Short mmCIF file of C-alpha atoms in Angstrom, two decimals:
data_model
loop_
_atom_site.label_atom_id
_atom_site.label_comp_id
_atom_site.label_asym_id
_atom_site.label_seq_id
_atom_site.Cartn_x
_atom_site.Cartn_y
_atom_site.Cartn_z
CA MET A 1 64.64 14.90 149.51
CA ALA A 2 64.57 18.32 151.24
CA PRO A 3 63.09 21.22 149.32
CA PRO A 4 65.51 23.88 148.09
CA ARG A 5 66.34 26.64 150.46
CA ARG A 6 65.18 30.13 149.70
CA PRO A 7 67.55 32.99 149.76
CA GLY A 8 68.00 34.74 153.02
CA GLY A 9 66.59 31.82 155.01
CA GLN A 10 63.00 32.54 153.95
CA GLN A 11 60.54 29.89 154.90
CA PRO A 12 58.07 28.36 152.52
CA GLY A 13 54.81 30.22 152.40
CA GLN A 14 56.41 33.39 153.75
CA PRO A 15 55.91 36.37 151.50
CA VAL A 16 58.92 37.50 149.54
CA GLN A 17 60.30 40.80 150.68
CA GLY A 18 59.85 43.53 148.19
CA HIS A 19 56.88 41.88 146.44
CA PRO A 20 53.40 43.10 147.28
CA GLN A 21 50.86 40.58 148.36
CA PRO A 22 47.51 40.25 146.68
CA GLY A 23 45.47 43.30 147.49
CA GLN A 24 48.45 45.26 148.72
CA GLN A 25 49.51 48.57 147.03
CA PRO A 26 53.07 48.92 145.85
CA ALA A 27 55.39 51.12 147.82
CA PRO A 28 55.85 54.73 146.72
CA SER A 29 59.40 53.99 145.60
CA GLU A 30 58.11 51.26 143.36
CA GLN A 31 55.56 53.59 141.85
CA ARG A 32 58.27 56.13 141.10
CA HIS A 33 60.29 53.57 139.19
CA GLY A 34 57.23 52.54 137.20
CA ALA A 35 57.13 48.92 138.31
CA ALA A 36 53.98 47.18 137.23
CA PRO A 37 51.86 45.45 139.85
CA GLY A 38 53.02 41.96 140.49
CA GLN A 39 56.56 42.61 139.11
CA ARG A 40 59.75 42.75 141.10
CA THR A 41 61.37 46.15 141.41
CA PRO A 42 65.02 46.21 140.32
CA GLU A 43 67.23 46.19 143.34
CA ARG A 44 69.82 48.98 143.72
CA LEU A 45 73.43 47.98 144.02
CA ARG A 46 74.81 48.90 147.33
CA GLN A 47 78.23 50.55 147.16
CA ARG A 48 80.72 49.40 149.69
CA SER A 49 82.46 52.09 151.58
CA PRO A 50 86.22 52.07 151.20
CA HIS A 51 86.45 52.43 154.96
CA GLY A 52 84.54 49.25 155.73
CA ALA A 53 81.24 48.62 157.46
CA HIS A 54 82.15 50.75 160.48
CA ALA A 55 82.99 53.91 158.47
CA ALA A 56 81.47 57.12 159.68
CA PRO A 57 78.43 58.24 157.74
CA GLY A 58 78.99 61.09 155.24
CA PRO A 59 77.42 64.48 155.52
CA VAL A 60 73.74 64.67 154.92
CA ARG A 61 72.86 66.76 151.85
CA GLU A 62 70.09 69.25 152.09
CA PRO A 63 67.06 68.41 150.00
CA LEU A 64 66.98 70.15 146.59
CA GLU A 65 64.41 72.80 145.93
CA PRO A 66 62.04 72.31 143.02
CA GLY A 67 63.86 73.18 139.74
CA GLN A 68 67.28 73.34 141.43
CA THR A 69 70.20 71.62 139.62
CA PRO A 70 72.29 69.12 141.57
CA TRP A 71 75.51 71.14 140.85
CA ALA A 72 76.73 74.62 141.46
CA THR A 73 78.38 76.95 138.89
CA GLU A 74 81.36 79.15 139.61
CA PRO A 75 82.20 82.26 137.56
CA GLU A 76 85.25 81.87 135.21
CA SER A 77 87.88 84.60 135.14
CA SER A 78 88.40 86.65 131.93
CA PHE A 79 92.05 85.51 131.71
CA SER A 80 91.04 81.85 131.80
CA THR A 81 88.47 82.47 129.08
CA TRP A 82 91.04 84.31 126.91
CA ALA A 83 93.71 81.66 127.44
CA ARG A 84 91.33 78.87 126.57
CA ARG A 85 90.20 80.60 123.39
CA PHE A 86 93.78 81.52 122.42
CA PHE A 87 95.13 77.97 122.72
CA ARG A 88 92.06 76.61 120.98
CA GLY A 89 92.61 79.03 118.08
CA LEU A 90 96.32 78.20 118.01
CA VAL A 91 95.62 74.50 117.70
CA VAL A 92 93.12 75.13 114.92
CA ALA A 93 95.60 77.36 113.03
CA VAL A 94 98.38 74.76 113.26
CA LEU A 95 96.06 72.06 112.01
CA LEU A 96 94.91 74.24 109.11
CA LEU A 97 98.49 75.06 108.10
CA ALA A 98 99.47 71.41 108.24
CA ALA A 99 96.48 70.48 106.13
CA ILE A 100 97.13 73.22 103.55
CA SER A 101 100.84 72.38 103.18
CA GLY A 102 100.04 68.71 102.89
CA ILE A 103 97.44 69.27 100.20
CA ARG A 104 99.75 71.61 98.29
CA SER A 105 102.51 68.98 98.31
CA TRP A 106 100.02 66.47 96.88
CA VAL A 107 98.80 68.80 94.13
CA SER A 108 102.15 70.40 93.19
CA PRO A 109 105.09 68.44 94.60
CA ASN A 110 108.57 69.94 94.51
CA ARG A 111 110.07 67.85 91.77
CA THR A 112 113.75 68.55 91.16
CA PRO A 113 115.25 67.09 88.00
CA ASP A 114 117.79 64.38 88.59
CA THR A 115 120.32 66.17 86.40
CA VAL A 116 120.48 69.28 88.57
CA VAL A 117 123.74 69.35 90.50
CA GLY A 118 123.23 72.58 92.38
CA SER A 119 121.12 75.71 92.55
CA GLN A 120 121.66 78.88 90.58
CA ASN A 121 122.98 80.75 93.61
CA SER A 122 125.76 78.20 94.18
CA TYR A 123 126.85 78.00 90.55
CA PRO A 124 130.68 78.07 90.22
CA VAL A 125 130.80 81.35 88.29
CA GLU A 126 134.55 81.83 88.57
CA ASP A 127 135.25 78.32 87.32
CA ALA A 128 132.84 78.90 84.43
CA ARG A 129 134.69 82.09 83.49
CA ALA A 130 138.08 80.37 83.61
CA ILE A 131 136.98 77.41 81.48
CA ALA A 132 135.15 79.61 78.97
CA THR A 133 138.17 81.92 78.60
CA ARG A 134 140.63 79.13 77.88
CA TYR A 135 138.16 77.39 75.60
CA ALA A 136 137.55 80.61 73.63
CA ILE A 137 141.30 81.02 73.00
CA SER A 138 141.58 77.39 71.84
CA TYR A 139 138.48 77.75 69.68
CA LEU A 140 139.73 80.87 67.84
CA THR A 141 143.27 79.57 67.29
CA TRP A 142 144.09 77.37 64.30
CA ASP A 143 146.91 76.68 61.85
CA GLU A 144 146.61 74.56 58.77
CA ALA A 145 150.32 73.73 59.03
CA ASN A 146 149.63 72.00 62.35
CA PRO A 147 145.99 70.83 62.20
CA GLU A 148 146.22 68.48 65.19
CA ALA A 149 147.19 71.21 67.66
CA ARG A 150 143.75 72.83 67.81
CA PRO A 151 141.70 69.68 68.64
CA ALA A 152 144.17 68.85 71.41
CA GLN A 153 143.70 72.29 73.00
CA VAL A 154 139.94 72.31 72.49
CA GLY A 155 139.68 68.89 74.12
CA LEU A 156 141.04 70.26 77.40
CA ASP A 157 137.71 71.93 78.16
CA LEU A 158 135.15 70.42 75.80
CA ALA A 159 132.89 67.76 77.30
CA ALA A 160 133.90 64.17 76.57
CA GLY A 161 132.18 62.64 73.55
CA LEU A 162 131.86 65.91 71.59
CA ASP A 163 133.72 66.63 68.37
CA SER A 164 137.00 68.39 69.24
CA ARG A 165 137.28 69.82 65.72
CA ALA A 166 134.51 72.21 66.83
CA GLY A 167 133.48 73.17 63.29
CA TRP A 168 136.88 74.07 61.83
CA ASN A 169 137.53 72.91 58.25
CA GLY A 170 141.30 72.65 58.71
CA ARG A 171 142.26 75.63 56.56
CA GLY A 172 143.85 79.02 57.30
CA LYS A 173 145.68 80.47 60.29
CA GLN A 174 144.63 82.64 63.23
CA ILE A 175 145.94 83.21 66.75
CA ALA A 176 143.87 84.25 69.77
CA VAL A 177 146.16 86.46 71.81
CA THR A 178 144.11 87.22 74.94
CA ALA A 179 140.57 86.88 76.25
CA TYR A 180 138.46 88.59 78.90
CA PRO A 181 135.39 86.92 80.42
CA GLY A 182 132.28 88.91 81.29
CA GLU A 183 128.74 88.13 82.38
CA VAL A 184 127.71 84.57 83.26
CA LYS A 185 124.04 83.84 82.58
CA VAL A 186 122.99 80.78 84.56
CA ASP A 187 119.99 78.76 83.44
CA PRO A 188 117.20 78.48 86.05
CA GLY A 189 117.90 74.76 86.28
CA GLY A 190 121.36 75.47 87.69
CA VAL A 191 123.23 73.11 85.33
CA VAL A 192 124.10 75.06 82.18
CA ALA A 193 125.20 78.66 81.64
CA LYS A 194 126.51 80.98 78.95
CA VAL A 195 129.67 83.02 79.45
CA ASP A 196 130.32 86.25 77.56
CA VAL A 197 133.98 86.33 76.41
CA ARG A 198 135.81 89.01 74.41
CA VAL A 199 138.86 87.75 72.53
CA ARG A 200 141.63 89.69 70.77
CA VAL A 201 142.87 87.73 67.77
CA GLN A 202 145.53 88.25 65.11
CA THR A 203 144.50 87.25 61.66
CA TYR A 204 146.80 85.89 58.93
CA TYR A 205 146.45 86.05 55.20
CA LEU A 206 148.20 84.15 52.45
CA LYS A 207 150.72 86.34 50.60
CA GLY A 208 152.08 84.24 47.81
CA ARG A 209 152.83 81.00 49.55
CA VAL A 210 153.55 82.47 52.95
CA MET A 211 151.10 83.15 55.78
CA THR A 212 151.56 86.80 56.72
CA ALA A 213 150.38 88.36 59.97
CA GLY A 214 147.49 90.76 59.59
CA GLN A 215 145.78 93.15 61.93
CA PHE A 216 144.49 92.57 65.45
CA VAL A 217 140.73 92.43 65.87
CA TRP A 218 138.35 91.92 68.77
CA GLN A 219 135.75 89.17 68.61
CA ARG A 220 132.99 88.40 71.09
CA LEU A 221 131.76 84.90 71.89
CA SER A 222 128.95 83.36 73.89
CA VAL A 223 130.43 80.16 75.33
CA PRO A 224 128.04 77.45 76.62
CA VAL A 225 129.21 75.60 79.72
CA ALA A 226 127.75 72.91 81.94
CA ARG A 227 128.34 72.00 85.55
CA THR A 228 129.13 68.34 86.25
CA ALA A 229 129.91 66.56 89.49
CA ALA A 230 133.62 66.82 88.74
CA ARG A 231 134.13 70.22 87.06
CA VAL A 232 132.75 72.79 84.64
CA VAL A 233 133.06 71.84 80.96
CA ALA A 234 132.27 73.49 77.64
CA SER A 235 129.05 71.92 76.43
CA GLY A 236 129.36 72.83 72.75
CA PRO A 237 130.83 75.25 70.23
CA PRO A 238 130.43 78.96 71.05
CA THR A 239 128.58 81.47 68.91
CA PHE A 240 129.60 84.92 67.69
CA VAL A 241 127.61 87.83 69.13
CA PRO A 242 127.75 91.52 68.14
CA ASP A 243 129.75 93.91 70.24
CA GLY A 244 128.25 97.28 69.30
CA ARG A 245 128.40 100.57 71.11
CA ALA A 246 125.78 101.63 73.62
CA ALA A 247 124.70 105.08 74.76
CA LEU A 248 125.08 106.30 78.31
CA PRO A 249 122.13 105.71 80.63
CA GLU A 250 119.76 108.61 81.25
CA ASN A 251 120.25 108.43 85.01
CA MET A 252 123.97 109.24 84.94
CA PRO A 253 124.98 111.18 88.08
CA GLU A 254 125.43 114.86 87.49
CA ALA A 255 128.80 116.51 88.00
CA GLY A 256 127.37 119.19 90.27
CA VAL A 257 127.32 122.97 90.38
CA PRO A 258 130.66 124.57 89.41
CA ASP A 259 132.48 126.72 91.93
CA ASP A 260 134.30 129.16 89.65
CA VAL A 261 136.05 131.02 92.47
CA LEU A 262 137.63 127.90 93.98
CA THR A 263 138.40 126.58 90.49
CA ALA A 264 140.51 129.61 89.66
CA ALA A 265 142.20 129.59 93.07
CA THR A 266 143.34 125.94 92.79
CA ASN A 267 144.29 125.76 89.10
CA LYS A 268 148.05 126.09 89.70
CA ASP A 269 147.91 123.53 92.53
CA ALA A 270 146.24 121.06 90.15
CA GLU A 271 149.03 121.49 87.59
CA ALA A 272 151.66 120.88 90.27
CA PHE A 273 149.87 117.75 91.40
CA PHE A 274 149.67 116.11 87.93
CA SER A 275 153.27 116.99 87.18
CA ALA A 276 154.34 115.17 90.36
CA TYR A 277 151.77 112.39 89.73
CA ALA A 278 153.57 111.49 86.51
CA GLU A 279 157.04 111.29 88.03
CA SER A 280 157.41 109.61 91.46
CA ASP A 281 155.71 108.72 94.75
CA ASN A 282 157.93 111.07 96.74
CA LYS A 283 156.90 114.08 94.68
CA VAL A 284 153.21 113.14 94.90
CA SER A 285 153.31 112.84 98.69
CA ALA A 286 154.67 116.39 98.93
CA VAL A 287 151.59 117.92 97.25
CA THR A 288 148.77 115.71 98.56
CA ALA A 289 146.60 116.27 101.62
CA PRO A 290 148.02 115.02 104.96
CA GLY A 291 147.06 111.42 105.70
CA SER A 292 146.48 110.55 102.02
CA THR A 293 148.45 107.93 100.10
CA ILE A 294 148.47 108.27 96.29
CA ARG A 295 150.73 106.16 94.06
CA SER A 296 152.34 107.88 91.05
CA LEU A 297 152.61 106.73 87.42
CA ASN A 298 156.37 106.37 88.03
CA GLY A 299 157.52 107.90 84.74
CA ALA A 300 155.29 105.91 82.39
CA VAL A 301 154.24 109.21 80.81
CA LYS A 302 155.13 112.89 81.16
CA PHE A 303 152.80 115.71 82.08
CA GLY A 304 151.86 117.77 79.04
CA GLU A 305 149.22 120.25 80.09
CA LEU A 306 146.07 120.71 82.17
CA LYS A 307 143.46 121.28 79.47
CA ASP A 308 140.51 121.70 81.81
CA TRP A 309 140.04 122.03 85.58
CA GLN A 310 136.76 122.33 87.46
CA VAL A 311 135.92 122.32 91.17
CA TYR A 312 132.30 121.87 92.26
CA THR A 313 130.36 123.27 95.17
CA GLY A 314 130.11 121.27 98.40
CA ASN A 315 130.92 121.56 102.08
CA ASP A 316 133.69 123.60 103.63
CA ASP A 317 136.08 120.68 104.16
CA GLU A 318 135.86 118.50 101.04
CA ARG A 319 135.10 119.09 97.37
CA ARG A 320 134.88 117.12 94.13
CA ALA A 321 136.86 118.16 91.03
CA THR A 322 137.49 116.97 87.46
CA ALA A 323 140.61 117.41 85.34
CA ALA A 324 141.33 116.89 81.63
CA VAL A 325 145.03 116.08 81.32
CA THR A 326 147.26 115.67 78.26
CA TRP A 327 150.04 113.10 78.70
CA ASP A 328 153.13 113.05 76.50
CA GLY A 329 154.09 109.60 75.28
CA VAL A 330 156.97 108.25 73.18
CA GLY A 331 157.95 110.53 70.31
CA ASP A 332 155.18 112.89 69.28
CA THR A 333 152.41 110.79 70.84
CA THR A 334 149.99 112.51 73.20
CA LEU A 335 146.99 111.11 75.03
CA ASP A 336 144.16 113.00 76.72
CA GLN A 337 142.55 111.55 79.84
CA THR A 338 139.94 112.81 82.29
CA TYR A 339 140.29 112.33 86.05
CA THR A 340 137.96 112.72 89.00
CA LEU A 341 139.59 113.93 92.22
CA THR A 342 138.69 114.66 95.83
CA LEU A 343 140.02 117.89 97.34
CA ARG A 344 140.41 118.42 101.08
CA ARG A 345 140.88 121.71 102.88
CA THR A 346 143.98 121.91 105.07
CA VAL A 347 145.00 124.60 107.55
CA ALA A 348 148.67 125.42 108.13
CA THR A 349 150.15 126.35 111.51
CA ASP A 350 150.12 130.02 110.55
CA GLY A 351 146.39 129.80 109.78
CA ALA A 352 146.75 129.74 106.01
CA GLN A 353 144.15 127.57 104.23
CA ARG A 354 144.85 125.39 101.22
CA TRP A 355 142.98 122.82 99.10
CA GLN A 356 144.98 119.68 98.30
CA VAL A 357 144.25 116.44 96.45
CA ALA A 358 143.19 113.68 98.85
CA ALA A 359 142.19 110.95 96.33
CA VAL A 360 142.21 110.19 92.62
CA GLY A 361 139.18 108.48 91.17
#
C-alpha cells in the first residue's frame, strides 16, 4: 500500500514549507505574529481579485510614518454640523413627546362616561328652551274639574317612566298663559341642563261654589332637562326660584358730556320727529336724515310731549342724543319712555346745515 501523499506534492523527508528546521530561527514575520518555536504560523487567506489572476496590480501605498494613522480626516462644514445636530435634536424631541404623551395616557386616561351623548358646546340649547317652556306651561296649569288633562300635557315632555302628576294633589285651578325661556346652564357632562323659565299665570279662587278668575302673576321656574339620543326631555319636576330686582352694574357706559348749544338748537326738530314717529312711515321719512329708514309706531299711540331732550358732544358729523317722551294712550292713560337716538349733520343745497335723526336705539 502506497503511503499517503503530502499536500503540494511534497516528498517524504522534505522539510515542510513554513516550518523551521531544528536549529533554524523563525522568520521575522513569524516573530511578529508571536508564533512559538516549533509551531506553525497561521496562514493568511489570499483574497481573489474580482478581475481574475491576470488583473493589473493595484497602486502601491507609501509606507506609513511612525505614529501615522492609516486614514485621513477631512474638515466638516459648519452647515453639515448644524444640520446633523438639528435633526438629531428633532428626533430626540419627537421621541420625548411620544414618551410623555404615552405615559400620561397610562396614568390619566381620557375616560368619557358612557351616558354622555355630546359635549357641552354642542348641546341643543334651542331645543332645551322649547321643551322647558312647554313643560313649564303644562306644569303650572291645572283644573280640579278636569284632573286628567294636566298629566296628559305634562307627559308630552316628561321623560318616560316618571310620574306625570308631577306633584299636584288634584285640587284647585290655575292657568299658565305664557312663558319665556332664559339662560340654559349645561352640566359639564353635557347630558343634563337647567333652563330658566318665567311664566305668567292666572290664579283662580273659590267664590261660593264657583271658581273665579283672580289676578295675573309672574312665576319663575328652573326646569331640569336631559339630552337623549332621540330628543330633549324634562328629567323631573321644576323648582321655584326667586325673581328679585337687581341693581345696575357699576361699569354702565356714561351718557357723555352734554352739548347745551346743540341741544337748544335741535329741540323743535326733536318734537317734530316724535310727532311723525307716532303717526306714519311717510311722515317719519320726511324728517329723518337722507339714507335712513325708520319705521313708525303707525298710530299705536299719540305724541304727548317731549319732557327732556339732550344732545351730547362728539364729532362734527354725528352725535348721540336722549329723549324722554310722553305718549298718550286710550282715555286718560299716558306712558313715559326714554329713547336713545343718533343725529347726523346734513347740508342743504343752499349751504344751510341741519341735524336730523338717523337712527332710533
